[in-house]
């Protein structure tokens, strides 16, 4: 039997003011919902409200929590590239804990337009570090002792694996895409602010996430939506690139454990032993849809190979020993069950998908060809 995950309230203890950046995005939104549902903390959600942002899931959560709860979620619509606005937002939030998720996050978009990735992910993290450092220097007593800035990053900073081996905290950095290079740069800045200025930090590097409320431009929601509407399903290259898939709520478990109990200055790799080739992911989703829709011929007939992503990393896999042994993290979702829940969620929320795509001016077209 697995030990139950402590609640957000248990983990936060006396930390009552939490600054989450990127809280209107996919993973940040899941973090904000967990904090609202499981604690009485006030969440300051700093987000520029870019193309992938949406607050519907947070609004739904607040509506279930009853009167007065709206006060516990404060949107700070700020672009991290605006240093003065970031400084003012950090002052207003006056946080006990910072969880930094805001970033441009789609590899294909980073190939088409790398500039915004450098600005948001590198300069943006620099601006946040400077503002948080000034804030930390003004803290005293227990608020100072327990303060952390948690930087949320990706396994993509480690590059590409061959058939064997897994990434761990000691793997050298070797980013290959504009996205992963910008995230690697931000990781280095966070470590530098820790070593040089004594800022208390924790870092996490996680594998690919999936689950409800992900903006429908990434592999899993794209496949579900294309397949369920009878459109061709694009499979990049030979489809044998491997990702280590993690259900988003399992990632949130890991983030809260690392943010609250992680050792100052330490990084933790997060992955749920969910390795699958892209072809396997696509075929699993097609078979699940076949069962749900009783479709003949199979959705598999819609799969079409398309030109590969330039510089497509072959394999990512994580060794999560450190976070499991030191912090007691265990993923709670098997990848096939998580995929099935995700397929059902997207089928029931197609209106939301259409709304967010329209708002973003994106209709599922291929991105990231040089
Ligand atoms: P997302 O694209 O869904 O959300 C990112 C949010 O950040 C958006 O709401 C966006 O508006 C905001 N943002 C971007 N640039 C900003 C800026 N300059 N100023 C203020 N806000 C800004 O991304 P996600 O999938 O939720 O990823 C969140 C974090 O987790 C990212 O840092 C990403 O690198 C990391 N990560 C993601 C995955 C994954 O599989 N999605 C895996 C590991 C790590």
mmCIF file of C-alpha atoms and ligand atoms in Angstrom:
data_model
loop_
_atom_site.group_PDB
_atom_site.id
_atom_site.type_symbol
_atom_site.label_atom_id
_atom_site.label_comp_id
_atom_site.label_asym_id
_atom_site.label_seq_id
_atom_site.Cartn_x
_atom_site.Cartn_y
_atom_site.Cartn_z
ATOM 1 C CA UNK A 1 0.000 0.000 0.000
ATOM 2 C CA UNK A 2 1.368 3.457 -0.885
ATOM 3 C CA UNK A 3 1.645 6.095 1.842
ATOM 4 C CA UNK A 4 -0.924 8.866 1.236
ATOM 5 C CA UNK A 5 0.506 12.152 -0.077
ATOM 6 C CA UNK A 6 0.506 14.904 2.608
ATOM 7 C CA UNK A 7 -1.986 17.683 1.866
ATOM 8 C CA UNK A 8 -0.816 21.071 0.612
ATOM 9 C CA UNK A 9 -1.716 22.524 4.040
ATOM 10 C CA UNK A 10 0.477 19.949 5.820
ATOM 11 C CA UNK A 11 3.380 20.730 3.513
ATOM 12 C CA UNK A 12 3.028 24.510 3.564
ATOM 13 C CA UNK A 13 2.849 24.757 7.367
ATOM 14 C CA UNK A 14 2.954 28.469 8.224
ATOM 15 C CA UNK A 15 3.576 29.626 4.647
ATOM 16 C CA UNK A 16 0.378 31.468 3.784
ATOM 17 C CA UNK A 17 1.298 33.701 0.823
ATOM 18 C CA UNK A 18 2.334 31.752 -2.255
ATOM 19 C CA UNK A 19 3.516 33.394 -5.468
ATOM 20 C CA UNK A 20 2.965 31.058 -8.435
ATOM 21 C CA UNK A 21 4.239 32.259 -11.816
ATOM 22 C CA UNK A 22 2.580 30.777 -14.894
ATOM 23 C CA UNK A 23 -0.477 29.790 -12.842
ATOM 24 C CA UNK A 24 -2.789 30.356 -15.827
ATOM 25 C CA UNK A 25 -0.980 27.620 -17.778
ATOM 26 C CA UNK A 26 -1.358 23.842 -17.747
ATOM 27 C CA UNK A 27 0.886 22.766 -14.838
ATOM 28 C CA UNK A 28 0.729 26.078 -12.961
ATOM 29 C CA UNK A 29 -3.077 25.869 -13.072
ATOM 30 C CA UNK A 30 -2.935 22.393 -11.498
ATOM 31 C CA UNK A 31 -0.637 23.763 -8.755
ATOM 32 C CA UNK A 32 -2.985 26.709 -8.080
ATOM 33 C CA UNK A 33 -6.041 24.441 -7.907
ATOM 34 C CA UNK A 34 -4.268 22.133 -5.454
ATOM 35 C CA UNK A 35 -3.244 25.044 -3.226
ATOM 36 C CA UNK A 36 -6.778 26.454 -3.252
ATOM 37 C CA UNK A 37 -8.402 23.069 -2.607
ATOM 38 C CA UNK A 38 -6.064 21.780 0.081
ATOM 39 C CA UNK A 39 -4.948 24.799 2.080
ATOM 40 C CA UNK A 40 -6.091 28.229 3.233
ATOM 41 C CA UNK A 41 -3.119 29.985 1.621
ATOM 42 C CA UNK A 42 -3.544 33.006 -0.653
ATOM 43 C CA UNK A 43 -2.227 32.390 -4.162
ATOM 44 C CA UNK A 44 -0.734 35.271 -6.142
ATOM 45 C CA UNK A 45 -0.828 34.116 -9.752
ATOM 46 C CA UNK A 46 1.687 36.071 -11.847
ATOM 47 C CA UNK A 47 1.018 35.421 -15.521
ATOM 48 C CA UNK A 48 1.184 37.516 -18.663
ATOM 49 C CA UNK A 49 -1.997 35.743 -19.874
ATOM 50 C CA UNK A 50 -0.392 34.594 -23.115
ATOM 51 C CA UNK A 51 -1.868 32.397 -25.855
ATOM 52 C CA UNK A 52 -1.827 29.219 -23.677
ATOM 53 C CA UNK A 53 -3.327 30.851 -20.568
ATOM 54 C CA UNK A 54 -6.812 30.215 -19.292
ATOM 55 C CA UNK A 55 -8.453 30.632 -15.890
ATOM 56 C CA UNK A 56 -11.540 28.449 -16.400
ATOM 57 C CA UNK A 57 -10.278 25.582 -14.234
ATOM 58 C CA UNK A 58 -9.352 27.952 -11.394
ATOM 59 C CA UNK A 59 -12.718 29.716 -11.619
ATOM 60 C CA UNK A 60 -14.471 26.344 -11.442
ATOM 61 C CA UNK A 61 -12.422 25.421 -8.361
ATOM 62 C CA UNK A 62 -13.196 28.734 -6.653
ATOM 63 C CA UNK A 63 -16.914 28.279 -7.343
ATOM 64 C CA UNK A 64 -16.862 24.998 -5.382
ATOM 65 C CA UNK A 65 -15.071 26.533 -2.400
ATOM 66 C CA UNK A 66 -17.804 28.946 -1.428
ATOM 67 C CA UNK A 67 -18.040 32.534 -0.278
ATOM 68 C CA UNK A 68 -14.872 34.515 0.345
ATOM 69 C CA UNK A 69 -12.662 32.062 -1.528
ATOM 70 C CA UNK A 70 -12.256 34.331 -4.565
ATOM 71 C CA UNK A 71 -10.074 36.515 -2.329
ATOM 72 C CA UNK A 72 -7.585 33.657 -2.070
ATOM 73 C CA UNK A 73 -6.683 33.861 -5.784
ATOM 74 C CA UNK A 74 -5.157 37.130 -6.974
ATOM 75 C CA UNK A 75 -4.204 37.388 -10.628
ATOM 76 C CA UNK A 76 -1.198 39.620 -11.210
ATOM 77 C CA UNK A 77 -1.193 40.129 -14.973
ATOM 78 C CA UNK A 78 2.483 40.872 -15.486
ATOM 79 C CA UNK A 79 5.012 39.999 -18.167
ATOM 80 C CA UNK A 80 8.247 38.750 -16.603
ATOM 81 C CA UNK A 81 10.209 40.685 -19.209
ATOM 82 C CA UNK A 82 9.051 43.926 -17.508
ATOM 83 C CA UNK A 83 11.494 44.226 -14.577
ATOM 84 C CA UNK A 84 9.696 47.107 -12.831
ATOM 85 C CA UNK A 85 6.327 45.342 -13.018
ATOM 86 C CA UNK A 86 7.886 42.124 -11.669
ATOM 87 C CA UNK A 87 9.426 43.996 -8.753
ATOM 88 C CA UNK A 88 6.071 45.621 -7.941
ATOM 89 C CA UNK A 89 4.257 42.262 -8.204
ATOM 90 C CA UNK A 90 6.697 40.543 -5.827
ATOM 91 C CA UNK A 91 6.295 43.420 -3.350
ATOM 92 C CA UNK A 92 2.518 43.133 -3.555
ATOM 93 C CA UNK A 93 2.574 39.351 -3.109
ATOM 94 C CA UNK A 94 5.073 39.531 -0.233
ATOM 95 C CA UNK A 95 5.494 35.744 -0.602
ATOM 96 C CA UNK A 96 6.520 33.002 1.831
ATOM 97 C CA UNK A 97 7.189 30.711 -1.124
ATOM 98 C CA UNK A 98 7.695 31.314 -4.859
ATOM 99 C CA UNK A 99 6.922 28.574 -7.391
ATOM 100 C CA UNK A 100 8.248 29.673 -10.781
ATOM 101 C CA UNK A 101 6.505 27.920 -13.673
ATOM 102 C CA UNK A 102 6.017 30.769 -16.153
ATOM 103 C CA UNK A 103 7.794 30.004 -19.393
ATOM 104 C CA UNK A 104 7.209 29.663 -23.077
ATOM 105 C CA UNK A 105 6.918 25.894 -23.212
ATOM 106 C CA UNK A 106 6.336 24.474 -26.699
ATOM 107 C CA UNK A 107 9.433 23.139 -28.507
ATOM 108 C CA UNK A 108 7.844 23.514 -31.963
ATOM 109 C CA UNK A 109 7.085 27.192 -31.321
ATOM 110 C CA UNK A 110 10.676 27.695 -30.125
ATOM 111 C CA UNK A 111 11.894 26.468 -33.513
ATOM 112 C CA UNK A 112 9.617 28.868 -35.430
ATOM 113 C CA UNK A 113 10.285 31.848 -33.138
ATOM 114 C CA UNK A 114 13.056 31.477 -30.538
ATOM 115 C CA UNK A 115 13.205 35.155 -29.489
ATOM 116 C CA UNK A 116 10.262 35.101 -27.083
ATOM 117 C CA UNK A 117 11.727 31.979 -25.410
ATOM 118 C CA UNK A 118 14.952 33.812 -24.634
ATOM 119 C CA UNK A 119 13.038 36.867 -23.391
ATOM 120 C CA UNK A 120 10.497 35.030 -21.221
ATOM 121 C CA UNK A 121 12.537 32.091 -19.988
ATOM 122 C CA UNK A 122 15.971 33.685 -19.583
ATOM 123 C CA UNK A 123 15.439 37.434 -19.092
ATOM 124 C CA UNK A 124 12.137 36.737 -17.333
ATOM 125 C CA UNK A 125 13.801 34.394 -14.830
ATOM 126 C CA UNK A 126 16.578 36.923 -14.297
ATOM 127 C CA UNK A 127 14.034 39.672 -13.526
ATOM 128 C CA UNK A 128 12.209 37.385 -11.109
ATOM 129 C CA UNK A 129 15.428 36.355 -9.363
ATOM 130 C CA UNK A 130 16.402 39.985 -8.822
ATOM 131 C CA UNK A 131 12.986 40.880 -7.428
ATOM 132 C CA UNK A 132 12.843 37.780 -5.209
ATOM 133 C CA UNK A 133 16.364 38.390 -3.947
ATOM 134 C CA UNK A 134 15.427 41.921 -2.839
ATOM 135 C CA UNK A 135 12.325 40.498 -1.157
ATOM 136 C CA UNK A 136 14.328 37.770 0.626
ATOM 137 C CA UNK A 137 16.842 40.290 1.932
ATOM 138 C CA UNK A 138 13.977 42.081 3.705
ATOM 139 C CA UNK A 139 12.676 38.948 5.453
ATOM 140 C CA UNK A 140 13.456 38.101 9.080
ATOM 141 C CA UNK A 141 12.849 35.305 11.592
ATOM 142 C CA UNK A 142 10.898 32.212 10.634
ATOM 143 C CA UNK A 143 9.652 33.738 7.362
ATOM 144 C CA UNK A 144 13.302 34.078 6.279
ATOM 145 C CA UNK A 145 14.318 30.610 7.467
ATOM 146 C CA UNK A 146 11.501 28.822 5.664
ATOM 147 C CA UNK A 147 11.575 30.952 2.472
ATOM 148 C CA UNK A 148 12.263 29.150 -0.841
ATOM 149 C CA UNK A 149 12.184 29.988 -4.520
ATOM 150 C CA UNK A 150 11.291 26.819 -6.415
ATOM 151 C CA UNK A 151 12.265 26.805 -10.088
ATOM 152 C CA UNK A 152 10.312 24.345 -12.238
ATOM 153 C CA UNK A 153 12.258 22.974 -15.176
ATOM 154 C CA UNK A 154 12.365 20.141 -17.664
ATOM 155 C CA UNK A 155 14.349 16.976 -18.359
ATOM 156 C CA UNK A 156 14.955 18.373 -21.868
ATOM 157 C CA UNK A 157 17.931 20.353 -20.492
ATOM 158 C CA UNK A 158 19.857 17.042 -20.381
ATOM 159 C CA UNK A 159 19.638 16.437 -24.148
ATOM 160 C CA UNK A 160 18.901 13.109 -25.768
ATOM 161 C CA UNK A 161 19.488 9.538 -24.546
ATOM 162 C CA UNK A 162 20.335 6.420 -26.555
ATOM 163 C CA UNK A 163 18.521 3.150 -25.955
ATOM 164 C CA UNK A 164 19.969 2.741 -22.441
ATOM 165 C CA UNK A 165 20.333 4.879 -19.311
ATOM 166 C CA UNK A 166 18.251 7.526 -17.553
ATOM 167 C CA UNK A 167 18.715 11.177 -16.592
ATOM 168 C CA UNK A 168 19.538 11.962 -12.966
ATOM 169 C CA UNK A 169 20.609 15.056 -11.015
ATOM 170 C CA UNK A 170 24.252 14.448 -11.993
ATOM 171 C CA UNK A 171 23.647 14.207 -15.755
ATOM 172 C CA UNK A 172 25.544 16.999 -17.565
ATOM 173 C CA UNK A 173 23.442 19.656 -19.294
ATOM 174 C CA UNK A 174 23.243 19.260 -23.089
ATOM 175 C CA UNK A 175 20.173 21.129 -24.396
ATOM 176 C CA UNK A 176 19.396 20.789 -28.116
ATOM 177 C CA UNK A 177 16.359 22.977 -28.895
ATOM 178 C CA UNK A 178 15.839 26.726 -28.390
ATOM 179 C CA UNK A 179 13.259 25.806 -25.716
ATOM 180 C CA UNK A 180 15.534 23.459 -23.771
ATOM 181 C CA UNK A 181 18.490 25.836 -24.127
ATOM 182 C CA UNK A 182 16.418 28.686 -22.661
ATOM 183 C CA UNK A 183 15.304 26.454 -19.761
ATOM 184 C CA UNK A 184 18.894 25.291 -19.175
ATOM 185 C CA UNK A 185 19.980 28.936 -19.035
ATOM 186 C CA UNK A 186 17.285 29.691 -16.482
ATOM 187 C CA UNK A 187 18.370 26.700 -14.334
ATOM 188 C CA UNK A 188 21.948 28.034 -14.347
ATOM 189 C CA UNK A 189 20.776 31.513 -13.346
ATOM 190 C CA UNK A 190 18.814 30.076 -10.407
ATOM 191 C CA UNK A 191 21.851 28.071 -9.207
ATOM 192 C CA UNK A 192 24.074 31.135 -9.626
ATOM 193 C CA UNK A 193 21.738 33.307 -7.514
ATOM 194 C CA UNK A 194 21.828 30.601 -4.850
ATOM 195 C CA UNK A 195 25.631 30.276 -4.771
ATOM 196 C CA UNK A 196 26.446 33.958 -5.244
ATOM 197 C CA UNK A 197 23.705 35.734 -3.296
ATOM 198 C CA UNK A 198 22.600 32.986 -0.914
ATOM 199 C CA UNK A 199 19.049 32.890 -2.280
ATOM 200 C CA UNK A 200 17.345 29.720 -0.959
ATOM 201 C CA UNK A 201 16.264 27.721 -4.006
ATOM 202 C CA UNK A 202 15.032 24.295 -5.045
ATOM 203 C CA UNK A 203 14.928 23.057 -8.636
ATOM 204 C CA UNK A 204 12.961 20.263 -10.253
ATOM 205 C CA UNK A 205 13.489 18.788 -13.730
ATOM 206 C CA UNK A 206 10.459 16.846 -14.885
ATOM 207 C CA UNK A 207 9.603 14.687 -17.856
ATOM 208 C CA UNK A 208 6.659 15.260 -20.233
ATOM 209 C CA UNK A 209 3.349 15.961 -18.514
ATOM 210 C CA UNK A 210 -0.146 15.147 -19.740
ATOM 211 C CA UNK A 211 -3.662 15.442 -18.344
ATOM 212 C CA UNK A 212 -6.721 17.702 -18.333
ATOM 213 C CA UNK A 213 -6.571 21.418 -19.226
ATOM 214 C CA UNK A 214 -3.426 21.242 -21.398
ATOM 215 C CA UNK A 215 -3.578 23.750 -24.246
ATOM 216 C CA UNK A 216 -4.382 21.620 -27.318
ATOM 217 C CA UNK A 217 -1.142 22.071 -29.260
ATOM 218 C CA UNK A 218 0.940 19.318 -27.609
ATOM 219 C CA UNK A 219 1.015 15.661 -28.680
ATOM 220 C CA UNK A 220 -1.652 14.067 -26.492
ATOM 221 C CA UNK A 221 -4.491 16.605 -26.804
ATOM 222 C CA UNK A 222 -3.708 17.076 -30.510
ATOM 223 C CA UNK A 223 -4.013 13.337 -31.148
ATOM 224 C CA UNK A 224 -7.256 13.029 -29.153
ATOM 225 C CA UNK A 225 -8.902 15.980 -30.888
ATOM 226 C CA UNK A 226 -7.755 15.089 -34.421
ATOM 227 C CA UNK A 227 -8.726 11.423 -34.020
ATOM 228 C CA UNK A 228 -12.115 12.084 -32.466
ATOM 229 C CA UNK A 229 -13.025 14.489 -35.281
ATOM 230 C CA UNK A 230 -11.864 12.086 -38.026
ATOM 231 C CA UNK A 231 -8.852 14.206 -39.099
ATOM 232 C CA UNK A 232 -5.404 12.874 -40.022
ATOM 233 C CA UNK A 233 -3.226 12.258 -36.937
ATOM 234 C CA UNK A 234 0.330 13.549 -37.545
ATOM 235 C CA UNK A 235 3.169 11.290 -36.346
ATOM 236 C CA UNK A 236 6.579 12.979 -36.471
ATOM 237 C CA UNK A 237 9.298 10.965 -38.284
ATOM 238 C CA UNK A 238 9.369 7.242 -37.546
ATOM 239 C CA UNK A 239 7.368 7.752 -34.333
ATOM 240 C CA UNK A 240 9.993 5.970 -32.253
ATOM 241 C CA UNK A 241 11.062 8.956 -30.130
ATOM 242 C CA UNK A 242 10.548 8.062 -26.475
ATOM 243 C CA UNK A 243 9.186 10.304 -23.721
ATOM 244 C CA UNK A 244 8.702 9.470 -20.028
ATOM 245 C CA UNK A 245 5.042 10.487 -19.554
ATOM 246 C CA UNK A 246 3.823 11.756 -16.178
ATOM 247 C CA UNK A 247 0.244 12.585 -15.180
ATOM 248 C CA UNK A 248 0.095 16.245 -14.218
ATOM 249 C CA UNK A 249 -1.324 15.634 -10.722
ATOM 250 C CA UNK A 250 1.651 13.361 -9.945
ATOM 251 C CA UNK A 251 3.900 16.232 -10.986
ATOM 252 C CA UNK A 252 2.013 18.569 -8.626
ATOM 253 C CA UNK A 253 2.633 16.089 -5.773
ATOM 254 C CA UNK A 254 6.349 16.209 -6.566
ATOM 255 C CA UNK A 255 6.398 20.007 -6.860
ATOM 256 C CA UNK A 256 4.764 20.580 -3.468
ATOM 257 C CA UNK A 257 7.078 18.083 -1.777
ATOM 258 C CA UNK A 258 10.167 19.672 -3.364
ATOM 259 C CA UNK A 259 9.044 23.274 -2.758
ATOM 260 C CA UNK A 260 8.254 22.674 0.926
ATOM 261 C CA UNK A 261 10.609 19.851 1.995
ATOM 262 C CA UNK A 262 13.393 19.962 -0.623
ATOM 263 C CA UNK A 263 16.930 20.674 0.550
ATOM 264 C CA UNK A 264 18.092 24.249 -0.070
ATOM 265 C CA UNK A 265 20.169 24.445 -3.287
ATOM 266 C CA UNK A 266 19.260 20.957 -4.427
ATOM 267 C CA UNK A 267 17.664 19.771 -7.663
ATOM 268 C CA UNK A 268 15.315 16.809 -8.058
ATOM 269 C CA UNK A 269 14.532 14.829 -11.210
ATOM 270 C CA UNK A 270 10.852 13.867 -11.555
ATOM 271 C CA UNK A 271 9.564 11.083 -13.794
ATOM 272 C CA UNK A 272 7.090 8.249 -13.352
ATOM 273 C CA UNK A 273 8.596 5.274 -15.205
ATOM 274 C CA UNK A 274 6.148 6.053 -18.030
ATOM 275 C CA UNK A 275 8.376 5.543 -21.070
ATOM 276 C CA UNK A 276 6.497 5.200 -24.342
ATOM 277 C CA UNK A 277 7.346 5.839 -27.988
ATOM 278 C CA UNK A 278 5.239 8.527 -29.644
ATOM 279 C CA UNK A 279 3.831 5.768 -31.868
ATOM 280 C CA UNK A 280 2.753 3.792 -28.807
ATOM 281 C CA UNK A 281 1.073 6.891 -27.313
ATOM 282 C CA UNK A 282 -0.813 7.539 -30.551
ATOM 283 C CA UNK A 283 -1.841 3.888 -30.927
ATOM 284 C CA UNK A 284 -2.949 3.619 -27.283
ATOM 285 C CA UNK A 285 -5.171 6.686 -27.707
ATOM 286 C CA UNK A 286 -6.600 5.335 -30.984
ATOM 287 C CA UNK A 287 -7.473 1.990 -29.380
ATOM 288 C CA UNK A 288 -9.079 3.718 -26.395
ATOM 289 C CA UNK A 289 -11.151 5.849 -28.798
ATOM 290 C CA UNK A 290 -12.110 2.748 -30.804
ATOM 291 C CA UNK A 291 -13.563 1.241 -27.631
ATOM 292 C CA UNK A 292 -15.349 4.431 -26.597
ATOM 293 C CA UNK A 293 -16.775 5.167 -30.065
ATOM 294 C CA UNK A 294 -17.102 1.631 -31.362
ATOM 295 C CA UNK A 295 -15.573 2.886 -34.628
ATOM 296 C CA UNK A 296 -14.919 0.733 -37.706
ATOM 297 C CA UNK A 297 -12.394 1.084 -39.281
ATOM 298 C CA UNK A 298 -10.050 1.826 -36.367
ATOM 299 C CA UNK A 299 -8.827 5.358 -35.605
ATOM 300 C CA UNK A 300 -5.391 3.884 -36.349
ATOM 301 C CA UNK A 301 -6.178 4.367 -40.048
ATOM 302 C CA UNK A 302 -5.991 8.136 -39.502
ATOM 303 C CA UNK A 303 -2.301 8.066 -38.432
ATOM 304 C CA UNK A 304 -0.050 9.729 -41.057
ATOM 305 C CA UNK A 305 3.710 10.070 -40.838
ATOM 306 C CA UNK A 306 4.888 13.673 -41.305
ATOM 307 C CA UNK A 307 8.311 15.326 -41.591
ATOM 308 C CA UNK A 308 10.207 14.977 -38.322
ATOM 309 C CA UNK A 309 10.811 17.893 -35.929
ATOM 310 C CA UNK A 310 14.248 19.450 -36.661
ATOM 311 C CA UNK A 311 16.750 18.222 -34.032
ATOM 312 C CA UNK A 312 14.128 15.902 -32.500
ATOM 313 C CA UNK A 313 15.596 14.405 -29.287
ATOM 314 C CA UNK A 314 15.386 10.612 -29.463
ATOM 315 C CA UNK A 315 14.756 9.513 -25.911
ATOM 316 C CA UNK A 316 14.116 11.026 -22.479
ATOM 317 C CA UNK A 317 13.876 8.921 -19.312
ATOM 318 C CA UNK A 318 14.185 9.884 -15.662
ATOM 319 C CA UNK A 319 15.688 8.161 -12.661
ATOM 320 C CA UNK A 320 13.566 9.582 -9.806
ATOM 321 C CA UNK A 321 15.525 7.867 -6.995
ATOM 322 C CA UNK A 322 16.458 11.108 -5.179
ATOM 323 C CA UNK A 323 12.950 12.560 -4.928
ATOM 324 C CA UNK A 324 11.524 9.141 -4.041
ATOM 325 C CA UNK A 325 14.014 8.286 -1.311
ATOM 326 C CA UNK A 326 14.562 11.775 0.159
ATOM 327 C CA UNK A 327 11.058 13.212 -0.137
ATOM 328 C CA UNK A 328 8.863 10.095 -0.374
ATOM 329 C CA UNK A 329 7.411 10.936 -3.800
ATOM 330 C CA UNK A 330 5.612 8.143 -5.638
ATOM 331 C CA UNK A 331 3.622 8.616 -8.860
ATOM 332 C CA UNK A 332 0.017 7.604 -8.308
ATOM 333 C CA UNK A 333 -1.103 7.132 -11.916
ATOM 334 C CA UNK A 334 -0.182 4.360 -14.313
ATOM 335 C CA UNK A 335 0.389 5.841 -17.800
ATOM 336 C CA UNK A 336 -2.318 3.787 -19.565
ATOM 337 C CA UNK A 337 -4.950 4.642 -16.928
ATOM 338 C CA UNK A 338 -3.876 8.305 -16.967
ATOM 339 C CA UNK A 339 -4.173 8.371 -20.753
ATOM 340 C CA UNK A 340 -7.651 6.889 -20.613
ATOM 341 C CA UNK A 341 -8.774 9.511 -18.078
ATOM 342 C CA UNK A 342 -7.251 12.216 -20.288
ATOM 343 C CA UNK A 343 -8.966 10.931 -23.439
ATOM 344 C CA UNK A 344 -12.322 10.967 -21.628
ATOM 345 C CA UNK A 345 -11.666 14.470 -20.286
ATOM 346 C CA UNK A 346 -10.892 15.924 -23.721
ATOM 347 C CA UNK A 347 -13.936 14.249 -25.256
ATOM 348 C CA UNK A 348 -16.121 15.880 -22.584
ATOM 349 C CA UNK A 349 -14.482 19.291 -22.889
ATOM 350 C CA UNK A 350 -14.333 19.921 -26.618
ATOM 351 C CA UNK A 351 -16.066 23.277 -26.279
ATOM 352 C CA UNK A 352 -13.286 24.484 -23.965
ATOM 353 C CA UNK A 353 -10.675 23.258 -26.477
ATOM 354 C CA UNK A 354 -12.391 25.152 -29.296
ATOM 355 C CA UNK A 355 -12.664 28.320 -27.146
ATOM 356 C CA UNK A 356 -9.012 28.390 -26.085
ATOM 357 C CA UNK A 357 -7.814 27.610 -29.595
ATOM 358 C CA UNK A 358 -9.965 30.399 -31.066
ATOM 359 C CA UNK A 359 -8.744 32.831 -28.409
ATOM 360 C CA UNK A 360 -5.149 31.905 -29.318
ATOM 361 C CA UNK A 361 -5.768 32.041 -33.081
ATOM 362 C CA UNK A 362 -4.543 28.450 -33.392
ATOM 363 C CA UNK A 363 -6.517 25.684 -35.097
ATOM 364 C CA UNK A 364 -4.195 22.691 -34.809
ATOM 365 C CA UNK A 365 -1.886 23.487 -37.728
ATOM 366 C CA UNK A 366 1.680 22.097 -37.838
ATOM 367 C CA UNK A 367 4.279 24.290 -36.134
ATOM 368 C CA UNK A 368 8.066 24.167 -35.942
ATOM 369 C CA UNK A 369 9.160 23.378 -39.486
ATOM 370 C CA UNK A 370 12.355 25.317 -40.189
HETATM 371 P P1 LIG B 1 2.085 26.426 -20.397
HETATM 372 O O1 LIG B 1 2.603 26.945 -21.698
HETATM 373 O O2 LIG B 1 0.800 25.690 -20.374
HETATM 374 O O3 LIG B 1 1.949 27.628 -19.358
HETATM 375 C C1 LIG B 1 2.948 28.577 -19.172
HETATM 376 C C2 LIG B 1 2.345 29.837 -18.593
HETATM 377 O O4 LIG B 1 3.435 30.759 -18.411
HETATM 378 C C3 LIG B 1 1.332 30.507 -19.525
HETATM 379 O O5 LIG B 1 0.136 30.807 -18.831
HETATM 380 C C4 LIG B 1 2.042 31.768 -19.982
HETATM 381 O O6 LIG B 1 1.190 32.884 -20.196
HETATM 382 C C5 LIG B 1 2.998 32.048 -18.820
HETATM 383 N N1 LIG B 1 4.137 32.841 -19.291
HETATM 384 C C6 LIG B 1 4.972 32.556 -20.340
HETATM 385 N N2 LIG B 1 5.851 33.564 -20.492
HETATM 386 C C7 LIG B 1 5.574 34.491 -19.533
HETATM 387 C C8 LIG B 1 6.116 35.752 -19.202
HETATM 388 N N3 LIG B 1 7.096 36.301 -19.928
HETATM 389 N N4 LIG B 1 5.606 36.430 -18.169
HETATM 390 C C9 LIG B 1 4.561 35.917 -17.449
HETATM 391 N N5 LIG B 1 3.977 34.739 -17.735
HETATM 392 C C10 LIG B 1 4.480 34.032 -18.763
HETATM 393 O O7 LIG B 1 3.284 25.546 -19.831
HETATM 394 P P2 LIG B 1 3.251 24.291 -18.861
HETATM 395 O O8 LIG B 1 3.217 23.066 -19.668
HETATM 396 O O9 LIG B 1 2.228 24.509 -17.803
HETATM 397 O O10 LIG B 1 4.711 24.381 -18.218
HETATM 398 C C11 LIG B 1 4.930 25.089 -16.993
HETATM 399 C C12 LIG B 1 6.386 24.971 -16.598
HETATM 400 O O11 LIG B 1 6.745 23.607 -16.436
HETATM 401 C C13 LIG B 1 7.352 25.540 -17.636
HETATM 402 O O12 LIG B 1 8.368 26.205 -16.959
HETATM 403 C C14 LIG B 1 7.886 24.313 -18.349
HETATM 404 O O13 LIG B 1 9.187 24.539 -18.841
HETATM 405 C C15 LIG B 1 7.872 23.293 -17.231
HETATM 406 N N6 LIG B 1 7.725 21.894 -17.657
HETATM 407 C C16 LIG B 1 6.697 21.533 -18.491
HETATM 408 C C17 LIG B 1 6.548 20.202 -18.849
HETATM 409 C C18 LIG B 1 5.414 19.747 -19.748
HETATM 410 O O14 LIG B 1 5.400 18.588 -20.168
HETATM 411 N N7 LIG B 1 4.427 20.588 -20.046
HETATM 412 C C19 LIG B 1 7.441 19.257 -18.377
HETATM 413 C C20 LIG B 1 8.476 19.662 -17.507
HETATM 414 C C21 LIG B 1 8.589 20.990 -17.160
#
